[in-house]
Short mmCIF file of C-alpha atoms in Angstrom, two decimals:
data_model
loop_
_atom_site.label_atom_id
_atom_site.label_comp_id
_atom_site.label_asym_id
_atom_site.label_seq_id
_atom_site.Cartn_x
_atom_site.Cartn_y
_atom_site.Cartn_z
CA GLU Q 468 -24.31 -10.72 -14.45
CA PRO Q 469 -22.05 -8.82 -16.89
CA GLU Q 470 -19.18 -6.93 -15.32
CA VAL Q 471 -16.30 -4.67 -16.17
CA THR Q 472 -12.95 -6.43 -15.95
CA GLN Q 473 -9.49 -4.95 -15.62
CA THR Q 474 -5.95 -6.28 -15.96
CA PRO Q 475 -3.53 -6.42 -14.34
CA SER Q 476 -4.79 -6.17 -10.78
CA HIS Q 477 -1.43 -4.76 -9.68
CA GLN Q 478 1.27 -3.14 -11.79
CA VAL Q 479 4.66 -2.14 -10.44
CA THR Q 480 6.87 0.01 -12.64
CA GLN Q 481 9.92 2.21 -12.49
CA MET Q 482 9.57 5.97 -12.80
CA GLY Q 483 9.82 7.01 -16.45
CA GLN Q 484 8.53 3.73 -17.81
CA GLU Q 485 5.41 3.35 -19.92
CA VAL Q 486 2.45 1.38 -18.62
CA ILE Q 487 -0.73 0.21 -20.26
CA LEU Q 488 -3.76 -0.56 -18.16
CA ARG Q 489 -6.42 -2.69 -19.76
CA CYS Q 490 -10.17 -2.83 -19.38
CA VAL Q 491 -12.95 -4.85 -20.93
CA PRO Q 492 -16.18 -2.88 -20.53
CA ILE Q 493 -19.61 -4.48 -20.50
CA SER Q 494 -20.30 -5.57 -24.06
CA ASN Q 495 -23.32 -3.46 -25.03
CA HIS Q 496 -22.11 -0.30 -23.31
CA LEU Q 497 -21.42 2.89 -25.21
CA TYR Q 498 -19.57 5.26 -22.90
CA PHE Q 499 -16.25 4.36 -21.32
CA TYR Q 500 -14.36 6.09 -18.54
CA TRP Q 501 -11.13 6.05 -16.61
CA TYR Q 502 -10.99 7.30 -13.05
CA ARG Q 503 -8.20 7.19 -10.53
CA GLN Q 504 -8.09 7.07 -6.75
CA ILE Q 505 -4.98 8.02 -4.84
CA LEU Q 506 -4.73 6.08 -1.59
CA GLY Q 507 -7.15 7.45 1.00
CA GLN Q 508 -8.63 10.02 -1.36
CA LYS Q 509 -11.76 10.27 -3.44
CA VAL Q 510 -12.27 8.91 -6.91
CA GLU Q 511 -11.31 11.42 -9.62
CA PHE Q 512 -12.45 11.53 -13.23
CA LEU Q 513 -9.73 11.27 -15.87
CA VAL Q 514 -11.32 10.82 -19.27
CA SER Q 515 -14.44 9.71 -21.09
CA PHE Q 516 -14.58 7.97 -24.45
CA TYR Q 517 -17.53 7.69 -26.79
CA ASN Q 518 -17.86 6.79 -30.44
CA ASN Q 519 -14.14 6.05 -30.70
CA GLU Q 520 -12.94 9.40 -29.47
CA ILE Q 521 -12.34 11.29 -26.27
CA SER Q 522 -15.50 13.18 -25.30
CA GLU Q 523 -14.18 14.89 -22.20
CA LYS Q 524 -11.03 14.91 -20.07
CA SER Q 525 -9.96 16.41 -16.78
CA GLU Q 526 -6.91 18.52 -15.96
CA ILE Q 527 -5.20 15.39 -14.69
CA PHE Q 528 -5.32 13.83 -18.14
CA ASP Q 529 -2.30 15.58 -19.65
CA ASP Q 530 -0.12 14.69 -22.63
CA GLN Q 531 1.37 11.76 -20.74
CA PHE Q 532 -1.96 9.96 -20.85
CA SER Q 533 -3.74 8.42 -23.80
CA VAL Q 534 -6.68 6.08 -24.30
CA GLU Q 535 -7.50 3.67 -27.02
CA ARG Q 536 -10.15 1.17 -27.99
CA PRO Q 537 -8.08 -1.04 -30.27
CA ASP Q 538 -10.82 -3.54 -30.96
CA GLY Q 539 -14.45 -4.13 -30.11
CA SER Q 540 -13.83 -5.19 -26.56
CA ASN Q 541 -10.72 -3.66 -24.99
CA PHE Q 542 -10.29 -0.13 -23.65
CA THR Q 543 -6.80 0.89 -22.61
CA LEU Q 544 -5.16 3.68 -20.65
CA LYS Q 545 -1.51 4.39 -21.43
CA ILE Q 546 0.82 6.47 -19.30
CA ARG Q 547 3.89 7.25 -21.39
CA SER Q 548 6.42 8.20 -18.72
CA THR Q 549 5.22 7.39 -15.25
CA LYS Q 550 5.85 9.66 -12.30
CA LEU Q 551 5.79 8.83 -8.60
CA GLU Q 552 2.53 10.76 -8.24
CA ASP Q 553 0.84 8.47 -10.78
CA SER Q 554 0.73 5.78 -8.10
CA ALA Q 555 -2.98 5.14 -7.52
CA MET Q 556 -5.86 2.80 -8.17
CA TYR Q 557 -7.15 3.19 -11.71
CA PHE Q 558 -10.76 2.28 -12.37
CA CYS Q 559 -12.46 1.72 -15.66
CA ALA Q 560 -16.22 2.28 -15.90
CA SER Q 561 -18.85 1.98 -18.58
CA ILE Q 562 -22.50 2.78 -19.16
CA ALA Q 563 -25.13 1.81 -21.67
CA GLU Q 564 -27.94 4.23 -22.39
CA THR Q 565 -28.96 4.34 -18.74
CA ASP Q 566 -27.06 6.48 -16.31
CA THR Q 567 -25.63 3.83 -14.00
CA GLN Q 568 -21.87 3.61 -14.29
CA TYR Q 569 -20.46 0.20 -13.55
CA PHE Q 570 -16.91 0.11 -12.30
CA GLY Q 571 -14.24 -2.51 -12.71
CA PRO Q 572 -12.21 -3.87 -9.78
CA GLY Q 573 -9.32 -1.52 -10.52
CA THR Q 574 -5.61 -1.74 -11.24
CA ARG Q 575 -3.25 -0.72 -8.47
CA LEU Q 576 -0.34 1.13 -10.08
CA THR Q 577 2.81 1.49 -8.02
CA VAL Q 578 5.57 3.70 -9.44
CA LEU Q 579 8.98 3.25 -7.80
CA GLY P 796 -15.09 25.43 -7.21
CA GLU P 797 -18.20 23.33 -7.00
CA SER P 798 -17.79 19.94 -5.45
CA VAL P 799 -19.49 17.08 -3.73
CA GLY P 800 -18.50 16.43 -0.14
CA LEU P 801 -19.44 14.30 2.83
CA HIS P 802 -20.20 15.62 6.29
CA LEU P 803 -18.52 12.87 8.33
CA PRO P 804 -15.45 10.85 7.49
CA THR P 805 -16.37 7.91 9.80
CA LEU P 806 -19.54 6.39 11.16
CA SER P 807 -19.86 3.49 13.60
CA VAL P 808 -23.18 1.75 14.20
CA GLN P 809 -24.33 -1.32 16.08
CA GLU P 810 -25.37 -4.32 14.05
CA GLY P 811 -29.11 -4.18 13.47
CA ASP P 812 -29.37 -0.42 13.83
CA ASN P 813 -30.14 1.92 10.97
CA SER P 814 -27.34 3.95 9.37
CA ILE P 815 -27.59 7.38 7.84
CA ILE P 816 -24.77 8.69 5.66
CA ASN P 817 -24.95 12.28 4.52
CA CYS P 818 -23.63 14.18 1.54
CA ALA P 819 -23.65 17.86 0.59
CA TYR P 820 -23.38 18.98 -2.99
CA SER P 821 -22.89 22.47 -4.31
CA ASN P 822 -23.45 22.14 -8.07
CA SER P 823 -27.04 23.19 -8.64
CA ALA P 824 -26.78 21.93 -12.23
CA SER P 825 -26.45 18.32 -11.09
CA ASP P 826 -29.39 16.22 -12.22
CA TYR P 827 -28.42 12.74 -11.12
CA PHE P 828 -26.89 11.30 -7.98
CA ILE P 829 -25.52 7.89 -7.10
CA TRP P 830 -24.38 6.17 -3.96
CA TYR P 831 -21.51 3.73 -4.27
CA LYS P 832 -20.08 1.28 -1.77
CA GLN P 833 -16.37 0.53 -1.87
CA GLU P 834 -14.82 -2.34 0.02
CA SER P 835 -11.11 -2.45 0.62
CA GLY P 836 -9.17 -3.16 -2.58
CA LYS P 837 -12.25 -3.21 -4.77
CA GLY P 838 -13.95 -0.89 -7.21
CA PRO P 839 -17.01 1.23 -6.40
CA GLN P 840 -20.17 -0.86 -6.33
CA PHE P 841 -23.47 0.75 -7.32
CA ILE P 842 -26.03 0.90 -4.51
CA ILE P 843 -28.80 3.24 -5.54
CA ASP P 844 -29.38 6.33 -7.64
CA ILE P 845 -31.85 9.19 -7.80
CA ARG P 846 -32.71 11.84 -10.33
CA SER P 847 -33.19 15.48 -9.44
CA ASN P 848 -36.93 15.31 -10.16
CA MET P 849 -37.38 12.92 -7.23
CA ASP P 850 -36.88 13.39 -3.50
CA LYS P 851 -36.88 9.80 -2.35
CA ARG P 852 -36.08 6.41 -3.76
CA GLN P 853 -36.06 3.04 -2.06
CA GLY P 854 -34.17 -0.12 -2.74
CA GLN P 855 -33.58 -3.27 -0.81
CA ARG P 856 -32.73 -2.09 2.73
CA VAL P 857 -31.53 1.25 1.34
CA THR P 858 -33.23 4.58 0.83
CA VAL P 859 -31.82 7.71 -0.77
CA LEU P 860 -33.25 11.10 0.08
CA LEU P 861 -32.60 14.21 -1.96
CA ASN P 862 -33.26 17.70 -0.64
CA LYS P 863 -32.59 20.13 -3.46
CA THR P 864 -33.45 23.15 -1.33
CA VAL P 865 -30.40 22.65 0.86
CA LYS P 866 -28.45 20.55 -1.67
CA HIS P 867 -28.30 17.53 0.58
CA LEU P 868 -28.28 13.83 -0.17
CA SER P 869 -28.50 11.00 2.31
CA LEU P 870 -28.27 7.24 2.26
CA GLN P 871 -30.22 5.27 4.83
CA ILE P 872 -29.35 1.63 5.44
CA ALA P 873 -31.90 -0.35 7.41
CA ALA P 874 -30.86 -3.10 9.84
CA THR P 875 -27.16 -2.59 9.20
CA GLN P 876 -25.18 -5.80 8.85
CA PRO P 877 -21.44 -6.52 9.20
CA GLY P 878 -21.23 -6.86 5.41
CA ASP P 879 -22.26 -3.23 5.12
CA SER P 880 -18.92 -2.11 6.55
CA ALA P 881 -17.22 -0.18 3.74
CA VAL P 882 -16.55 3.32 2.46
CA TYR P 883 -19.61 4.97 0.98
CA PHE P 884 -19.32 7.65 -1.70
CA CYS P 885 -21.93 9.91 -3.13
CA ALA P 886 -21.40 11.06 -6.70
CA GLU P 887 -23.13 13.59 -8.87
CA ARG P 888 -23.49 14.13 -12.54
CA SER P 889 -24.15 17.47 -14.18
CA LEU P 890 -26.40 18.12 -17.12
CA GLY P 891 -24.66 17.74 -20.45
CA GLY P 892 -21.05 16.73 -20.79
CA ALA P 893 -19.92 13.14 -21.10
CA ARG P 894 -21.86 11.90 -18.06
CA GLN P 895 -18.76 11.70 -15.91
CA LEU P 896 -19.21 11.56 -12.19
CA THR P 897 -17.87 13.86 -9.49
CA PHE P 898 -17.28 11.94 -6.29
CA GLY P 899 -17.38 13.05 -2.69
CA SER P 900 -14.67 12.23 -0.16
CA GLY P 901 -16.27 9.10 1.28
CA THR P 902 -17.55 7.98 4.69
CA GLN P 903 -16.15 4.90 6.38
CA LEU P 904 -19.02 2.90 7.86
CA THR P 905 -18.06 0.42 10.57
CA VAL P 906 -20.67 -2.01 11.87
CA LEU P 907 -20.01 -3.08 15.45
CA PRO P 908 -21.08 -6.55 16.67
#
């Protein structure tokens, strides 16, 4: 069964450093998303991406964040200068034409 | 603001019993709802979904009920098994937009032997 994959599974970085989180969505999917989940809290929407551009973003997704689909398979989330409060699980999700969003296993980001 | 929330943060049931997990939503514009299961250290796993033009949908051992009058969603798990222990989230999607989901706070289901 096709699945969303994410790398790395765990990323540790120093405050102020740049990180890139990578996702490979399901191959025939059209809409791509990033969500985050701070430990013990609910999953929060960050950004959606369709037709090679951002279609919607939340208040969390400020100028420190960017997304890119550099080729036909990868979908990346970049945080330019990480802050302590960026520590969270980051989930990538994708959908085809149906409504079901399939989530990847997540990347645990730890900012020291 | 409008949000999706869960009534109970934890639920413990005996193995073999039925489980009912509840969710309240406040966005009347939501047209689609999903239940996800999340095990420790993993991503949300799709369980079942329902559109706003339905009031009940059944899957394998799971049933979702939607009551639009009181804006209530529930997930029923029949014959709960130890592997069902996880956090369960409801999520909603509003009409239009980029189909992003708004998640509730989650209910921790613990299945007792």
